[in-house]
CSV table of C-alpha atoms and ligand atoms in Angstrom, one decimal:
chain,number,residue,atom,x,y,z
M,258,MET,CA,-14.9,-12.3,3.5
M,259,LEU,CA,-12.7,-11.7,0.5
M,260,GLU,CA,-13.0,-14.2,-2.4
M,261,PHE,CA,-10.0,-15.4,-4.3
M,262,ASN,CA,-10.3,-17.2,-7.6
M,263,TYR,CA,-7.2,-18.9,-9.1
M,264,ARG,CA,-8.9,-21.0,-11.8
M,265,ASN,CA,-7.2,-19.0,-14.5
M,266,VAL,CA,-3.8,-20.1,-13.5
M,267,THR,CA,-4.4,-23.8,-13.9
M,268,THR,CA,-3.3,-26.2,-16.5
M,269,MET,CA,-6.9,-27.1,-17.1
M,270,ILE,CA,-7.5,-23.5,-18.4
M,271,LEU,CA,-4.0,-22.5,-19.7
M,272,GLY,CA,-2.5,-25.8,-20.7
M,273,GLN,CA,0.9,-27.3,-19.6
M,274,GLU,CA,3.1,-24.5,-20.8
M,275,HIS,CA,1.6,-21.7,-19.0
M,276,GLY,CA,-0.7,-23.3,-16.3
M,277,LEU,CA,0.1,-24.8,-12.8
M,278,ASP,CA,-1.2,-28.2,-11.9
M,279,ILE,CA,-2.6,-26.6,-8.9
M,280,GLU,CA,-3.9,-29.5,-6.9
M,281,GLU,CA,-0.5,-31.2,-7.2
M,282,GLU,CA,1.4,-28.0,-6.3
M,283,PHE,CA,-0.8,-27.4,-3.3
M,284,ASN,CA,-0.1,-31.0,-2.0
M,285,LYS,CA,3.6,-30.8,-2.8
M,286,TYR,CA,4.0,-27.4,-1.0
M,287,GLN,CA,1.6,-28.2,1.8
M,288,TYR,CA,4.3,-29.1,4.3
M,289,LYS,CA,6.6,-26.3,3.4
M,290,ILE,CA,3.8,-23.6,3.5
M,291,GLY,CA,2.5,-25.0,6.7
M,292,GLU,CA,5.9,-24.7,8.3
M,293,ILE,CA,6.4,-21.1,7.0
M,294,ILE,CA,3.0,-20.0,8.5
M,295,LYS,CA,3.9,-21.7,11.8
M,296,ASP,CA,7.4,-20.1,11.8
M,297,LEU,CA,6.0,-16.5,11.0
M,298,ASN,CA,3.5,-16.7,13.8
M,299,ALA,CA,6.0,-18.1,16.1
M,300,ARG,CA,8.5,-15.3,15.4
M,301,LYS,CA,6.0,-12.4,15.2
M,302,ASP,CA,6.5,-11.2,18.9
M,303,LYS,CA,10.3,-11.8,18.9
M,304,PRO,CA,12.6,-8.7,18.8
M,305,GLY,CA,14.4,-8.1,15.6
M,306,GLN,CA,12.1,-10.3,13.4
M,307,TRP,CA,10.3,-7.3,12.0
M,308,LEU,CA,7.0,-9.2,12.2
M,309,ARG,CA,5.1,-7.0,14.8
M,310,TRP,CA,2.9,-5.8,12.0
M,311,MET,CA,1.0,-9.0,12.4
M,312,ASN,CA,-0.1,-7.8,15.8
M,313,LEU,CA,-1.4,-4.3,14.7
M,314,GLY,CA,-4.9,-5.4,14.5
M,315,TYR,CA,-4.8,-6.1,18.3
M,316,SER,CA,-3.3,-2.9,19.5
M,317,GLU,CA,-6.4,-1.6,21.4
M,318,GLU,CA,-4.3,0.9,23.6
M,319,THR,CA,-2.8,2.7,20.6
M,320,ILE,CA,-6.3,2.7,19.0
M,321,TRP,CA,-7.8,4.2,22.1
M,322,TYR,CA,-5.1,7.0,22.1
M,323,ILE,CA,-5.5,7.7,18.5
M,324,LYS,CA,-9.3,8.0,18.9
M,325,GLU,CA,-8.9,10.2,21.9
M,326,TYR,CA,-6.7,12.6,20.1
M,327,ALA,CA,-8.8,12.6,17.0
M,328,ALA,CA,-11.8,13.6,19.1
M,329,LYS,CA,-9.8,16.3,20.9
M,330,VAL,CA,-8.8,18.1,17.7
M,331,ARG,CA,-12.1,17.3,15.8
M,332,GLY,CA,-13.5,20.4,14.1
M,333,GLU,CA,-10.3,22.6,14.9
M,334,PHE,CA,-8.6,22.1,11.5
M,335,GLU,CA,-10.0,22.5,7.9
M,336,ASN,CA,-7.0,20.6,6.4
M,337,LEU,CA,-4.8,17.6,7.3
M,338,LEU,CA,-1.5,17.6,5.7
M,339,VAL,CA,0.5,14.4,5.7
M,340,LEU,CA,4.3,14.5,5.2
M,341,GLY,CA,5.8,11.1,4.6
M,342,ILE,CA,7.2,9.1,1.8
M,343,GLY,CA,7.1,5.3,0.8
M,344,GLY,CA,5.6,3.3,3.5
M,345,SER,CA,5.0,6.3,5.6
M,346,ALA,CA,2.5,7.8,3.1
M,347,LEU,CA,1.3,5.1,0.6
M,348,GLY,CA,-1.1,3.2,2.9
M,349,ALA,CA,-2.8,6.2,4.1
M,350,GLN,CA,-3.1,7.6,0.6
M,351,ALA,CA,-4.6,4.2,-0.5
M,352,VAL,CA,-7.2,3.9,2.3
M,353,ALA,CA,-8.2,7.6,2.2
M,354,GLU,CA,-8.8,7.4,-1.6
M,355,ALA,CA,-10.8,4.3,-1.1
M,356,LEU,CA,-12.9,5.1,1.9
M,357,LEU,CA,-13.5,8.8,1.9
M,358,LYS,CA,-16.3,10.2,-0.3
M,359,PRO,CA,-15.0,10.8,-3.8
M,360,TYR,CA,-13.6,14.2,-4.5
M,361,TRP,CA,-13.5,14.7,-0.7
M,362,ASN,CA,-11.5,17.9,-0.9
M,363,PHE,CA,-14.2,19.6,-3.0
M,364,LEU,CA,-17.0,18.9,-0.6
M,365,SER,CA,-18.4,21.5,1.7
M,366,ASP,CA,-17.7,21.3,5.5
M,367,ASP,CA,-21.2,19.9,6.0
M,368,GLU,CA,-20.7,17.3,3.5
M,369,ARG,CA,-17.5,16.3,5.1
M,370,ASP,CA,-19.2,16.3,8.4
M,371,ASN,CA,-16.5,19.0,9.5
M,372,TYR,CA,-13.7,16.5,9.1
M,373,PRO,CA,-10.6,18.0,7.3
M,374,ARG,CA,-9.6,18.0,3.7
M,375,ILE,CA,-6.6,15.7,3.1
M,376,PHE,CA,-3.3,16.6,1.3
M,377,PHE,CA,0.0,14.7,1.2
M,378,ILE,CA,3.6,15.9,0.4
M,379,ASP,CA,5.2,12.8,-0.5
M,380,ASN,CA,7.7,14.1,-2.9
M,381,ILE,CA,10.1,17.0,-3.1
M,382,ASP,CA,9.1,18.8,-6.1
M,383,PRO,CA,9.4,22.4,-5.5
M,384,ASP,CA,6.7,23.4,-7.9
M,385,THR,CA,3.9,21.3,-6.3
M,386,ILE,CA,5.0,22.1,-2.8
M,387,ASN,CA,4.9,25.7,-3.5
M,388,GLY,CA,1.5,25.3,-5.3
M,389,LEU,CA,0.2,23.6,-2.3
M,390,LEU,CA,1.5,26.2,0.1
M,391,HIS,CA,-0.2,28.7,-2.2
M,392,VAL,CA,-3.7,27.1,-1.8
M,393,LEU,CA,-3.5,26.0,1.9
M,394,ASP,CA,-4.2,28.1,4.9
M,395,LEU,CA,-1.6,26.6,7.2
M,396,LYS,CA,-3.1,28.3,10.2
M,397,LYS,CA,-6.1,25.9,9.7
M,398,THR,CA,-4.0,22.8,8.9
M,399,LEU,CA,-3.0,20.0,11.0
M,400,VAL,CA,0.4,18.6,9.9
M,401,ASN,CA,1.2,15.0,10.5
M,402,VAL,CA,4.9,14.4,9.9
M,403,ILE,CA,5.5,10.6,9.6
M,404,THR,CA,8.9,9.0,9.5
M,405,LYS,CA,10.0,5.8,11.1
M,406,SER,CA,13.8,6.5,10.9
M,407,GLY,CA,13.1,10.3,11.7
M,408,SER,CA,15.6,11.6,9.2
M,409,THR,CA,14.4,10.7,5.5
M,410,ALA,CA,15.6,13.7,3.6
M,411,GLU,CA,12.3,14.1,1.6
M,412,THR,CA,10.1,14.2,4.6
M,413,MET,CA,12.4,16.2,6.9
M,414,SER,CA,13.0,18.9,4.3
M,415,ALA,CA,9.3,19.2,3.8
M,416,TYR,CA,8.8,19.3,7.6
M,417,MET,CA,11.4,22.1,8.0
M,418,ILE,CA,9.8,24.1,5.3
M,419,ILE,CA,6.3,23.8,6.8
M,420,LYS,CA,7.5,24.4,10.3
M,421,ASP,CA,9.1,27.5,9.4
M,422,LYS,CA,6.1,28.9,7.7
M,423,LEU,CA,3.8,27.8,10.5
M,424,GLU,CA,5.9,29.4,13.1
M,425,ALA,CA,6.0,32.6,11.0
M,426,GLU,CA,2.3,32.6,11.0
M,427,LEU,CA,1.4,31.4,14.4
M,428,GLY,CA,4.4,32.1,16.6
M,429,GLU,CA,4.8,29.8,19.6
M,430,ASP,CA,1.4,28.3,19.0
M,431,TYR,CA,2.5,26.6,15.9
M,432,ARG,CA,3.2,23.5,17.9
M,433,ASN,CA,-0.5,22.8,18.3
M,434,ASN,CA,-0.5,22.3,14.5
M,435,ILE,CA,2.0,19.5,14.3
M,436,VAL,CA,1.6,15.8,15.3
M,437,ALA,CA,4.6,13.6,14.7
M,438,THR,CA,4.5,9.8,14.1
M,439,THR,CA,7.9,8.3,14.5
M,440,ASP,CA,10.0,5.8,16.5
M,441,ARG,CA,9.7,5.6,20.2
M,442,GLU,CA,13.4,6.6,20.9
M,443,VAL,CA,15.6,7.1,18.0
M,444,GLY,CA,15.9,9.6,15.1
M,445,VAL,CA,16.0,13.3,14.6
M,446,LEU,CA,12.2,13.7,14.5
M,447,ARG,CA,11.8,12.0,17.9
M,448,GLN,CA,14.6,14.4,19.3
M,449,LEU,CA,13.0,17.4,17.8
M,450,SER,CA,9.5,16.3,18.8
M,451,ASP,CA,10.5,16.0,22.4
M,452,GLN,CA,12.4,19.3,22.2
M,453,GLU,CA,9.7,21.3,20.7
M,454,GLY,CA,6.8,19.5,22.6
M,455,TYR,CA,4.8,18.1,19.8
M,456,LYS,CA,2.1,15.5,20.3
M,457,THR,CA,3.5,12.2,19.1
M,458,PHE,CA,2.5,8.9,18.2
M,459,VAL,CA,4.8,5.8,18.0
M,460,ILE,CA,5.7,3.6,15.2
M,461,PRO,CA,6.2,0.3,17.2
M,462,ASP,CA,9.5,-1.4,17.1
M,463,ASP,CA,9.9,-4.1,14.4
M,464,VAL,CA,7.2,-2.7,12.2
M,465,GLY,CA,8.9,-1.6,8.9
M,466,GLY,CA,7.5,1.3,6.8
M,467,ARG,CA,5.7,-0.7,4.1
M,468,PHE,CA,4.0,-3.0,6.7
M,469,SER,CA,2.9,0.0,8.9
M,470,VAL,CA,-0.4,0.9,7.5
M,471,PHE,CA,-2.3,-0.5,10.5
M,472,SER,CA,0.0,1.4,13.0
M,473,ALA,CA,-0.4,5.0,13.9
M,474,VAL,CA,1.2,5.6,10.4
M,475,GLY,CA,-2.3,4.9,8.9
M,476,LEU,CA,-4.7,4.8,11.7
M,477,LEU,CA,-4.0,8.4,12.9
M,478,PRO,CA,-4.8,10.0,9.7
M,479,PHE,CA,-7.7,7.7,9.1
M,480,ALA,CA,-9.3,8.6,12.5
M,481,LEU,CA,-8.6,12.3,12.0
M,482,LEU,CA,-10.5,12.0,8.7
M,483,GLY,CA,-13.5,10.3,10.3
M,484,ILE,CA,-12.7,6.9,8.9
M,485,ASP,CA,-14.1,4.1,11.2
M,486,ILE,CA,-10.8,2.5,12.3
M,487,ASP,CA,-12.8,-0.1,14.4
M,488,GLU,CA,-14.3,-1.5,11.2
M,489,ILE,CA,-10.7,-1.8,9.6
M,490,VAL,CA,-9.5,-3.5,12.6
M,491,ARG,CA,-12.5,-5.9,12.8
M,492,GLY,CA,-12.0,-6.8,9.2
M,493,ILE,CA,-8.2,-7.6,9.9
M,494,LYS,CA,-9.2,-9.7,13.0
M,495,ASP,CA,-11.8,-11.6,11.1
M,496,ILE,CA,-9.3,-12.6,8.2
M,497,ASP,CA,-6.5,-13.1,10.5
M,498,LEU,CA,-7.7,-16.5,11.7
M,499,ASP,CA,-7.9,-17.8,8.0
M,500,LEU,CA,-4.5,-16.4,7.2
M,501,LYS,CA,-2.9,-18.2,10.1
M,502,ASN,CA,-4.4,-21.5,8.8
M,503,THR,CA,-1.5,-23.8,7.8
M,504,ASP,CA,-3.8,-25.6,5.4
M,505,ILE,CA,-2.9,-24.0,2.0
M,506,LYS,CA,-6.3,-25.0,0.6
M,507,ARG,CA,-8.0,-22.7,3.3
M,508,ASN,CA,-5.5,-19.8,3.1
M,509,ILE,CA,-5.8,-17.3,0.3
M,510,ALA,CA,-2.6,-15.3,1.1
M,511,ALA,CA,-0.6,-18.7,1.0
M,512,GLN,CA,-2.2,-19.6,-2.2
M,513,ASN,CA,-1.4,-16.4,-4.1
M,514,ALA,CA,2.0,-16.3,-2.7
M,515,LEU,CA,2.7,-19.8,-4.0
M,516,ILE,CA,1.1,-19.1,-7.4
M,517,HIS,CA,3.2,-16.0,-7.8
M,518,TYR,CA,6.5,-17.9,-6.8
M,519,LEU,CA,5.8,-20.8,-9.0
M,520,MET,CA,4.7,-18.6,-12.0
M,521,ASP,CA,7.8,-16.7,-11.7
M,522,THR,CA,10.3,-19.5,-11.1
M,523,GLU,CA,8.7,-22.2,-13.2
M,524,LYS,CA,6.7,-20.5,-16.0
M,525,GLY,CA,8.7,-17.3,-16.4
M,526,LYS,CA,6.0,-14.8,-15.4
M,527,ASN,CA,8.1,-12.5,-13.3
M,528,LEU,CA,5.8,-9.5,-13.6
M,529,SER,CA,3.0,-9.2,-11.1
M,530,VAL,CA,0.3,-6.9,-12.3
M,531,MET,CA,-2.1,-5.4,-9.8
M,532,MET,CA,-5.3,-4.2,-11.6
M,533,PRO,CA,-8.3,-3.2,-9.6
M,534,TYR,CA,-11.6,-2.5,-11.4
M,535,SER,CA,-12.4,0.7,-9.2
M,536,SER,CA,-11.0,4.1,-9.3
M,537,ARG,CA,-11.3,4.2,-5.6
M,538,LEU,CA,-8.8,1.3,-5.2
M,539,LYS,CA,-6.3,2.9,-7.6
M,540,TYR,CA,-3.8,3.8,-5.0
M,541,VAL,CA,-4.0,0.2,-3.5
M,542,SER,CA,-1.9,-0.7,-6.5
M,543,ASP,CA,0.8,1.9,-5.7
M,544,TRP,CA,0.9,0.6,-2.0
M,545,TYR,CA,1.2,-3.0,-3.4
M,546,VAL,CA,3.8,-2.1,-5.8
M,547,GLN,CA,6.0,-0.8,-3.0
M,548,LEU,CA,5.2,-3.7,-0.6
M,549,TRP,CA,6.1,-6.3,-3.3
M,550,ALA,CA,9.1,-4.5,-4.8
M,551,GLU,CA,10.9,-3.7,-1.5
M,552,SER,CA,10.1,-6.8,0.2
M,553,LEU,CA,11.1,-9.3,-2.5
M,554,GLY,CA,13.6,-7.5,-4.9
M,555,LYS,CA,16.7,-8.8,-3.3
M,556,GLU,CA,20.4,-9.4,-4.3
M,557,VAL,CA,21.3,-12.1,-1.7
M,558,ASP,CA,19.3,-14.9,-0.1
M,559,LYS,CA,19.1,-15.5,3.6
M,560,GLN,CA,22.3,-17.5,3.4
M,561,GLY,CA,24.2,-14.5,1.7
M,562,HIS,CA,24.2,-16.2,-1.8
M,563,THR,CA,23.7,-13.7,-4.7
M,564,VAL,CA,20.4,-14.5,-6.3
M,565,HIS,CA,19.0,-11.2,-7.7
M,566,VAL,CA,15.4,-12.4,-7.2
M,567,GLY,CA,12.1,-10.5,-7.3
M,568,PRO,CA,8.9,-10.5,-9.4
M,569,THR,CA,8.4,-6.9,-10.7
M,570,PRO,CA,5.2,-5.4,-9.7
M,571,ILE,CA,3.1,-3.2,-12.0
M,572,LYS,CA,0.2,-1.0,-11.4
M,573,ALA,CA,-2.8,-0.9,-13.7
M,574,LEU,CA,-6.4,0.4,-13.4
M,575,GLY,CA,-9.5,-1.1,-14.9
M,576,ALA,CA,-11.2,-0.2,-17.2
M,577,THR,CA,-8.8,2.8,-17.9
M,578,ASP,CA,-5.6,0.7,-18.7
M,579,GLN,CA,-7.5,-1.5,-21.0
M,580,HIS,CA,-6.8,1.2,-23.4
M,581,SER,CA,-3.2,1.4,-22.6
M,582,GLN,CA,-1.7,-1.8,-21.4
M,583,ILE,CA,-4.0,-4.7,-22.2
M,584,GLN,CA,-2.7,-4.9,-25.9
M,585,LEU,CA,0.7,-5.7,-24.4
M,586,TYR,CA,-0.6,-8.1,-21.9
M,587,ASN,CA,-2.6,-10.0,-24.5
M,588,GLU,CA,-0.1,-10.2,-27.3
M,589,GLY,CA,3.3,-9.3,-25.9
M,590,PRO,CA,5.6,-11.6,-24.1
M,591,ASN,CA,3.7,-14.0,-21.8
M,592,ASP,CA,5.6,-13.1,-18.6
M,593,LYS,CA,2.9,-11.6,-16.4
M,594,LEU,CA,0.5,-12.7,-13.7
M,595,ILE,CA,-2.4,-10.3,-13.5
M,596,ASN,CA,-4.1,-9.7,-10.1
M,597,PHE,CA,-7.6,-8.4,-10.8
M,598,ILE,CA,-9.4,-6.9,-7.9
M,599,ARG,CA,-13.2,-6.8,-8.4
M,600,VAL,CA,-15.9,-5.1,-6.4
M,601,LYS,CA,-19.2,-6.9,-6.3
M,602,GLU,CA,-21.4,-4.0,-5.4
M,603,PHE,CA,-20.5,-0.4,-5.9
M,604,ASP,CA,-21.8,2.3,-3.5
M,605,SER,CA,-23.8,3.9,-6.2
M,606,THR,CA,-25.6,3.1,-9.6
M,607,LEU,CA,-25.4,5.3,-12.6
M,608,THR,CA,-27.8,4.6,-15.4
M,609,ILE,CA,-26.8,5.7,-19.0
M,610,PRO,CA,-29.8,7.7,-20.4
M,611,LYS,CA,-31.7,6.7,-23.6
M,612,THR,CA,-30.5,9.9,-25.4
M,613,PHE,CA,-28.9,8.4,-28.5
M,614,GLU,CA,-30.8,5.1,-28.7
M,615,TYR,CA,-31.0,5.3,-32.4
M,616,THR,CA,-27.2,5.5,-33.0
M,617,GLY,CA,-24.4,2.9,-32.9
M,618,ILE,CA,-24.0,3.6,-29.2
M,619,GLY,CA,-27.7,2.8,-28.5
M,620,TYR,CA,-26.7,-0.6,-27.0
M,621,LEU,CA,-25.4,1.2,-24.0
M,622,CYS,CA,-28.5,3.0,-23.3
M,623,GLU,CA,-30.6,2.2,-20.2
M,624,LYS,CA,-27.7,-0.1,-18.9
M,625,THR,CA,-25.8,0.9,-15.8
M,626,ILE,CA,-22.3,2.1,-15.7
M,627,ASN,CA,-21.9,-0.6,-13.1
M,628,ASP,CA,-22.9,-3.2,-15.6
M,629,LEU,CA,-20.5,-1.8,-18.2
M,630,MET,CA,-17.6,-1.9,-15.6
M,631,ASN,CA,-18.5,-5.5,-14.8
M,632,ALA,CA,-18.7,-6.5,-18.3
M,633,GLU,CA,-15.4,-4.8,-19.2
M,634,ALA,CA,-13.6,-6.7,-16.3
M,635,ASP,CA,-15.1,-10.0,-17.4
M,636,ALA,CA,-14.2,-9.3,-21.1
M,637,THR,CA,-10.7,-8.5,-20.3
M,638,ARG,CA,-10.3,-11.5,-17.9
M,639,ILE,CA,-11.8,-13.8,-20.5
M,640,ALA,CA,-9.6,-12.3,-23.3
M,641,LEU,CA,-6.4,-12.6,-21.2
M,642,THR,CA,-7.3,-16.3,-20.4
M,643,ASP,CA,-7.9,-17.1,-24.2
M,644,TYR,CA,-4.5,-15.7,-24.9
M,645,LYS,CA,-3.3,-18.1,-22.0
M,646,ARG,CA,-2.2,-15.2,-19.9
M,647,PRO,CA,-2.4,-16.3,-16.1
M,648,ASN,CA,-4.7,-14.2,-13.9
M,649,VAL,CA,-6.3,-14.4,-10.4
M,650,THR,CA,-9.1,-12.4,-9.1
M,651,ILE,CA,-9.7,-11.1,-5.5
M,652,THR,CA,-13.3,-10.0,-5.0
M,653,LEU,CA,-14.5,-7.6,-2.3
M,654,PRO,CA,-18.1,-7.7,-1.7
M,655,ARG,CA,-18.1,-3.9,-1.5
M,656,ILE,CA,-15.5,-1.1,-0.7
M,657,ASN,CA,-15.6,-0.5,3.1
M,658,GLY,CA,-13.1,-0.3,5.9
M,659,TYR,CA,-13.9,-3.9,6.8
M,660,TYR,CA,-13.0,-5.5,3.4
M,661,LEU,CA,-10.2,-3.0,2.7
M,662,GLY,CA,-8.6,-3.9,5.9
M,663,GLN,CA,-9.0,-7.5,4.9
M,664,LEU,CA,-7.4,-6.8,1.5
M,665,LEU,CA,-4.3,-5.0,2.7
M,666,TYR,CA,-3.6,-7.4,5.4
M,667,MET,CA,-4.0,-10.4,3.1
M,668,LEU,CA,-1.4,-8.7,0.7
M,669,GLU,CA,0.9,-8.2,3.6
M,670,VAL,CA,0.7,-11.8,4.7
M,671,GLN,CA,1.1,-13.0,1.1
M,672,THR,CA,4.3,-10.9,0.7
M,673,ALA,CA,5.7,-12.3,4.0
M,674,ILE,CA,5.0,-15.9,2.7
M,675,ALA,CA,6.5,-15.1,-0.9
M,676,GLY,CA,9.6,-13.8,1.0
M,677,GLU,CA,10.0,-17.1,2.8
M,678,LEU,CA,9.4,-19.0,-0.5
M,679,TYR,CA,12.1,-17.0,-2.2
M,680,ASN,CA,14.2,-17.4,0.8
M,681,VAL,CA,15.0,-13.8,1.2
M,682,ASP,CA,14.8,-11.3,4.0
M,683,THR,CA,11.5,-9.7,3.4
M,684,PHE,CA,11.9,-6.8,5.8
M,685,ASN,CA,15.2,-5.2,4.9
M,686,GLN,CA,15.8,-2.7,2.1
M,687,PRO,CA,19.7,-2.3,1.4
M,688,GLY,CA,18.9,-1.1,-2.2
M,689,VAL,CA,16.9,1.8,-0.7
M,690,GLU,CA,19.4,2.5,2.0
M,691,GLN,CA,22.2,2.9,-0.5
M,692,ALA,CA,20.5,5.6,-2.5
M,693,LYS,CA,19.5,7.3,0.8
M,694,ASN,CA,23.1,7.3,1.9
M,695,TYR,CA,24.3,8.7,-1.4
M,696,THR,CA,21.8,11.6,-1.1
M,697,TYR,CA,23.1,12.3,2.4
M,698,ALA,CA,26.6,12.4,1.0
M,699,LEU,CA,25.7,14.7,-1.9
M,700,MET,CA,23.9,17.0,0.4
M,701,GLY,CA,26.7,17.3,2.7
M,702,ARG,CA,25.6,15.3,5.8
M,703,ARG,CA,28.2,15.1,8.4
M,704,GLY,CA,30.0,11.7,8.3
M,705,TYR,CA,29.5,11.2,4.6
M,706,GLU,CA,32.5,13.3,3.4
M,707,GLU,CA,34.5,10.3,1.7
M,708,SER,CA,31.4,9.1,-0.1
M,709,ALA,CA,30.7,12.6,-1.3
M,710,LYS,CA,34.0,12.9,-2.8
M,711,GLU,CA,33.6,9.7,-4.7
M,712,LEU,CA,30.2,10.4,-5.8
M,713,LYS,CA,31.1,13.9,-7.1
M,714,GLU,CA,33.9,12.5,-9.2
M,715,LYS,CA,31.4,9.9,-10.7
M,716,ILE,CA,29.1,12.7,-11.6
M,717,ILE,CA,31.8,14.5,-13.3
M,718,GLN,CA,32.9,11.5,-15.2
M,719,VAL,CA,29.2,11.0,-16.4
M,720,GLN,CA,28.8,14.6,-17.5
M,721,SER,CA,32.2,14.8,-19.4
D,815,LIG,O1,9.2,0.3,3.7
D,815,LIG,C1,10.1,1.1,4.0
D,815,LIG,O2,10.9,0.8,4.9
D,815,LIG,C2,10.5,2.4,3.2
D,815,LIG,O3,9.7,2.5,2.0
D,815,LIG,C3,10.1,3.6,4.2
D,815,LIG,O4,8.8,3.6,4.5
D,815,LIG,C4,10.6,4.9,3.5
D,815,LIG,O5,11.8,4.9,3.0
D,815,LIG,C5,10.3,6.1,4.3
D,815,LIG,O6,11.1,5.9,5.5
D,815,LIG,P1,10.7,6.6,6.9
D,815,LIG,O7,9.5,6.2,7.3
D,815,LIG,O8,12.0,6.2,7.7
D,815,LIG,O9,10.9,8.1,6.6
């Protein structure tokens, strides 16, 4: 199981000004947290509550269909190209980076066991899309287009570009190279998939983008890449019981949600840094940043009062960012709560050779890089604590599907509980929708003419 250590947020370690009297706070919030957990679990099957992500570990039928399709296309494609953005891409990126062998795309077919290379288009930069199209043989590529709404401009424009090229190369057969993951009924991608006859997978009702990693949004690419999705699901199920526990002392998601909430509202730490000490977990931070930011950054509370709340998430990577951000974290404003992620055992060991034993770097010789990584993580944690900077540590025994599933699921539950503490709607994103609507207007989408006129005037004013 994951381990969670919050010692370095306590008054015992940080003192009264920056620390929390954690036992007292746990006791004080026990009732509220218990009610929140009961309420989330009571609402999770109800339509319109956007909590069905809590059931994704138990969707045996979907998992069966995903595995069946993955087995059917096994060995047919050299590449998998995922088109998606935000919640429709970040989870798959995080898991693929963590669980595939490093430098996967550079491995031979044998080394990849004939599973495809993986590419993502999650932006609309013409240079990188053109660059990718230059290196990718589309005929040998399976394209998984993922969008819940079925109309996101970035994803759908990439889809149209790729579809056009595929059709030019393959004619009618191009359809075999596309698999769509979208809503069951609504949206342009659903309509087109039915019309064109694509194989499709469904993003279940009441599962929002940033909580969709364990739906077909993530599980399909994982299965296509040979990642063991049963292991991921097993991890989720095993931690799920603990995360349903209404006793805060036994529920690590509730503990970290409360710590973040109190640190923000009572101690002025409204920045939440996610800092794994593992390059393989680098994109977990990107995924977390979206989850935390879109879920908790809100203008109004549940009663409609203007509140403008939300701790700002920041991504960092140990040890790399010790050489870019830690100076600020140690000596700058004391406004951050740092979430370290540690890995107990790396898959491999690398020993530093004796080469320059007689020089100033001799102390490194015959030690392992693993020891160095752990020493740096310990050193940074201790230094931050000396500077009275609050930090928590989540430890994975090792990086595999079982523990990664647990980590991501725990962070999802933590976010949902934090949303209740902040008293906001965790599952909407009106701020994102606004920018999406402005884009539609500026790009001439039907129905957005009035808004387009206003926006164009604003642009002229800014430019003049
Ligand atoms: O979490 C969310 O809801 C968003 O980040 C979406 O995932 C993102 O905007 C992409 O939306 P869609 O899947 O509809 O293309």
